[in-house]
Coordinates of C-alpha atoms in Angstrom, one line a residue:
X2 CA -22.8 73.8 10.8
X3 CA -21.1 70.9 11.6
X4 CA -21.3 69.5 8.5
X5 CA -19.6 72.6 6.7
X6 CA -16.9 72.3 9.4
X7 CA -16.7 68.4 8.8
X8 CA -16.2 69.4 4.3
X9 CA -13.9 71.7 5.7
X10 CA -11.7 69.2 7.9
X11 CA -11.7 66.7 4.6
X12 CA -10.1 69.7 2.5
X13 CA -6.6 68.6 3.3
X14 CA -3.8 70.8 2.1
X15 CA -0.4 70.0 3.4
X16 CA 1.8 73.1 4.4
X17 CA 5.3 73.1 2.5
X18 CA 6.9 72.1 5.4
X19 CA 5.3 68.9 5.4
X20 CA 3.3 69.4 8.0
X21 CA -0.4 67.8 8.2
X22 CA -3.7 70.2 8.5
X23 CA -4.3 68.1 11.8
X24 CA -1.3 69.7 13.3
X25 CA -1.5 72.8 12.7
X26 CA -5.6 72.6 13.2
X27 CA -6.2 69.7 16.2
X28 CA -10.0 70.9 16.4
X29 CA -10.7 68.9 13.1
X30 CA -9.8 66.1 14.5
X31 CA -12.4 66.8 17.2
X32 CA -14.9 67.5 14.2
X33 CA -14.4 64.3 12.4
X34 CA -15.1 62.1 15.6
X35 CA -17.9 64.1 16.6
X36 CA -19.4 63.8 13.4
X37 CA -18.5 60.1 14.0
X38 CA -20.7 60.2 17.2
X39 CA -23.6 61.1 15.4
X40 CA -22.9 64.4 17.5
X41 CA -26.3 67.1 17.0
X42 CA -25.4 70.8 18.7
X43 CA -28.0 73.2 19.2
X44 CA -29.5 74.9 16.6
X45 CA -29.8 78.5 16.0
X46 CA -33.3 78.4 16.1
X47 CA -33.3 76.6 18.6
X48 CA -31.4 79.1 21.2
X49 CA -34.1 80.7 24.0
X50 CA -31.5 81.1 27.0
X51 CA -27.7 82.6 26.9
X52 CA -25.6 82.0 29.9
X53 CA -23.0 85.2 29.5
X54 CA -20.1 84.5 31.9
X55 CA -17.9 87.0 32.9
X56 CA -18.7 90.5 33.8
X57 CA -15.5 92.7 32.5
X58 CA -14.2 94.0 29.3
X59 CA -15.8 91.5 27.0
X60 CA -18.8 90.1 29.1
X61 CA -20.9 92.9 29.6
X62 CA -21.1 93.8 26.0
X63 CA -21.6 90.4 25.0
X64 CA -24.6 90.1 27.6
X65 CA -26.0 93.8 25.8
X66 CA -25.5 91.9 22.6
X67 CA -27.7 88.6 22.9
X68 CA -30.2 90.8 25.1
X69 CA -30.5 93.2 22.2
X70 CA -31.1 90.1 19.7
X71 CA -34.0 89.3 22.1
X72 CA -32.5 86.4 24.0
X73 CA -33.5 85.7 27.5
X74 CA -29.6 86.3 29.3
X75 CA -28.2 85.0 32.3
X76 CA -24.9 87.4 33.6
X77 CA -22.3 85.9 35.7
X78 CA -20.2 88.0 37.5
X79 CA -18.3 86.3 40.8
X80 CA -19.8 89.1 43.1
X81 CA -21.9 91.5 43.5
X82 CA -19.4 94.5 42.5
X83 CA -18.4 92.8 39.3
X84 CA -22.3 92.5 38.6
X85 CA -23.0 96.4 39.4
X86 CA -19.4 97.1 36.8
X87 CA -21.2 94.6 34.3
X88 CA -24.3 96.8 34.2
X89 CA -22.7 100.2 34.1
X90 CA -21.1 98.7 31.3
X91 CA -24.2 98.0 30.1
X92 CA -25.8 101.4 30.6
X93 CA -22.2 102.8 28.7
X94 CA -23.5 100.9 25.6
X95 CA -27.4 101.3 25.5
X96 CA -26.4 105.3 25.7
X97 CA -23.6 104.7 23.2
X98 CA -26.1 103.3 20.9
X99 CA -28.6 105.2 21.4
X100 CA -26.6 108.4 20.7
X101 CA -25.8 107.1 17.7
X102 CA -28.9 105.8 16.5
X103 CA -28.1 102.6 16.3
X104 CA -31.2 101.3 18.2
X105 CA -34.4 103.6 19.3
X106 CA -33.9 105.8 22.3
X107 CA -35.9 103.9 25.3
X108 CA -34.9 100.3 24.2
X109 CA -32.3 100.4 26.3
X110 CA -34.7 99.2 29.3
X111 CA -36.4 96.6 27.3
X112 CA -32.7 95.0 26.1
X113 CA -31.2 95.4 30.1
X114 CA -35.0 93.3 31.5
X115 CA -33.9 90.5 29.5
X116 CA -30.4 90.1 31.4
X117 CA -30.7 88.6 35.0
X118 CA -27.6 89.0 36.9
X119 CA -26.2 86.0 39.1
X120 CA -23.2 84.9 41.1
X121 CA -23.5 81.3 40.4
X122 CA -22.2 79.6 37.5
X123 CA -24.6 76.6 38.4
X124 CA -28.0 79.4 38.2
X125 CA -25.5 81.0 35.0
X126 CA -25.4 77.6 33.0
X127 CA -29.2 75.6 34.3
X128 CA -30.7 75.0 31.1
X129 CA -28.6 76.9 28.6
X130 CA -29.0 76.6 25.2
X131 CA -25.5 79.0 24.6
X132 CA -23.0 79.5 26.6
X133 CA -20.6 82.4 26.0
X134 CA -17.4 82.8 28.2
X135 CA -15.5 85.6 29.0
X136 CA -13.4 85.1 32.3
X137 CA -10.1 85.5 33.1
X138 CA -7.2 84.5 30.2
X139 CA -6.0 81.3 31.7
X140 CA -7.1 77.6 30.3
X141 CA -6.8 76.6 33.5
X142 CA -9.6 78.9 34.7
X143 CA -11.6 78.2 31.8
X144 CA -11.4 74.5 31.7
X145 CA -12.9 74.7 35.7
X146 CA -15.5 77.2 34.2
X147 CA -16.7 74.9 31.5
X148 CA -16.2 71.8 33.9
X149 CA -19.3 73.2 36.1
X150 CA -21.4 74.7 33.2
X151 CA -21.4 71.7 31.4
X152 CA -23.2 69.8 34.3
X153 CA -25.8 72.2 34.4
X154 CA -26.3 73.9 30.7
X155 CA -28.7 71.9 27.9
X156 CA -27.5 68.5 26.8
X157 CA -26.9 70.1 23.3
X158 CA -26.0 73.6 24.4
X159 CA -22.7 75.1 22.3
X160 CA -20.0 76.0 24.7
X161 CA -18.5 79.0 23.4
X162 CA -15.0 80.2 24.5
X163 CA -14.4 84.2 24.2
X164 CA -10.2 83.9 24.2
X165 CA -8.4 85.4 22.2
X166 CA -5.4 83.0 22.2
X167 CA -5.4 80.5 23.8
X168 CA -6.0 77.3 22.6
X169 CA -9.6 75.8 22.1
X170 CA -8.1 72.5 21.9
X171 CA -6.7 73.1 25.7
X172 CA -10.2 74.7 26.9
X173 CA -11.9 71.8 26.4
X174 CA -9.6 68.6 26.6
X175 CA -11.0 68.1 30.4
X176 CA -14.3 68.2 29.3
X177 CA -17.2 65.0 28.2
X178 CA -18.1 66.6 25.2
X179 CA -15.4 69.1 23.7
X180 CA -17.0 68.7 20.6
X181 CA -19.6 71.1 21.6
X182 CA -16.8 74.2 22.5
X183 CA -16.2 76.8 19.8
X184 CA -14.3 80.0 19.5
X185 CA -16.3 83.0 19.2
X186 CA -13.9 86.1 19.5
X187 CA -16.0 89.3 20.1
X188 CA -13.7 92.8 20.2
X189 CA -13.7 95.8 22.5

C-alpha cells in the first residue's frame, strides 16, 4: 500500500558514497508528494476489469494470468495478427497447465471467455481498474501508451509498467498522475 511504500521512503539510509536514497530511488519522491495529495489508488478488492496491453512475449501470459484469477481482461494487440499470436499464446499455456495439473483440464475455455481481444487502446483502457503494459522496450513508446490509457482507464486505476529496465521514473514523467504507475516485472 501506499502507506508501506511511504514508511519505506522515510527509512533513509545514505550509501557510503554519500549519496541520498532519493537519488538512487526518484520514485520516493513521487511517493511522498502523492501521499501529500491525499492520493487513494485502487484497491485490490476493488479490481473488476484488467486492460492487458501488448500481445507478445510478456502480454499474452499476463492476459492468461488475470483471466485465470477471474478478472474480466481486455487484450491489446495493434492488429489483428498480433491478437491471433496473443491467443495461441494463450492456448500454449492453458495446455501447458493443464498437462501439468496446475489447473483442471477444461478450464482453459472458461479462463480464455474472460479475455476480449481489441485493437484499441482507447476500448483497452475504458474503465480500467488495472492496467498492465507490455509493449515494446522503449519509454518513449510507453510514455504515448500510458498518455492515451490514462484518458480513458478509472480515475484510480494503477498503471502498471511490465519493463524490465527501464526507468519507471521516465515512463511516467509525461503523465498527470505518475503517482499511480508501478513496476510489476512478470518473467517468461
Amino acid at each position: 500500500t501506499l502507506v508501506n511504500l511511504a514508511a519505506c521512503a522515510e527509512n533513509s539510509v545514505g550509501s557510503p558514497q554519500g549519496l541520498s536514497p532519493n537519488t538512487l530511488f526518484p520514485e520516493r519522491e513521487y511517493i511522498r508528494q502523492s501521499l501529500k495529495k491525499g492520493v487513494t489508488a485502487m484497491r485490490v478488492e476493488e479490481i473488476r476489469t484488467v486492460a492487458c496491453l501488448g500481445t507478445g512475449t510478456m502480454g499474452h501470459g499476463v492476459a492468461f494470468l488475470a483471466a485465470k484469477a477471474g478478472y474480466a481482461v481486455r487484450l491489446f494487440g495493434c492488429s489483428k495478427e498480433s491478437l491471433d499470436k496473443g491467443f495461441a499464446g494463450l492456448d500454449r499455456a492453458i495446455a501447458l497447465y493443464e498437462d501439468n495439473q496446475l489447473m483442471p483440464k477444461g478450464e482453459g475455455e472458461a479462463i480464455k471467455s474472460r479475455i476480449t481481444p481489441v485493437t484499441s487502446l482507447e476500448e483497452a483502457s475504458a474503465g480500467a481498474d488495472l492496467v498492465m503494459e507490455s509493449v515494446a522496450e522503449s519509454v518513449e513508446v510507453k510514455q504515448q501508451t500510458f498518455s492515451i490509457v490514462e484518458r480513458h482507464c478509472n480515475p484510480k486505476a494503477i498503471l502498471a509498467t511490465n519493463t524490465s529496465g527501464l526507468s519507471l521514473s521516465a515512463i511516467s514523467s509525461t503523465l498527470a498522475r505518475p503517482e499511480y504507475v508501478l513496476s510489476i516485472h512478470f518473467f517468461s
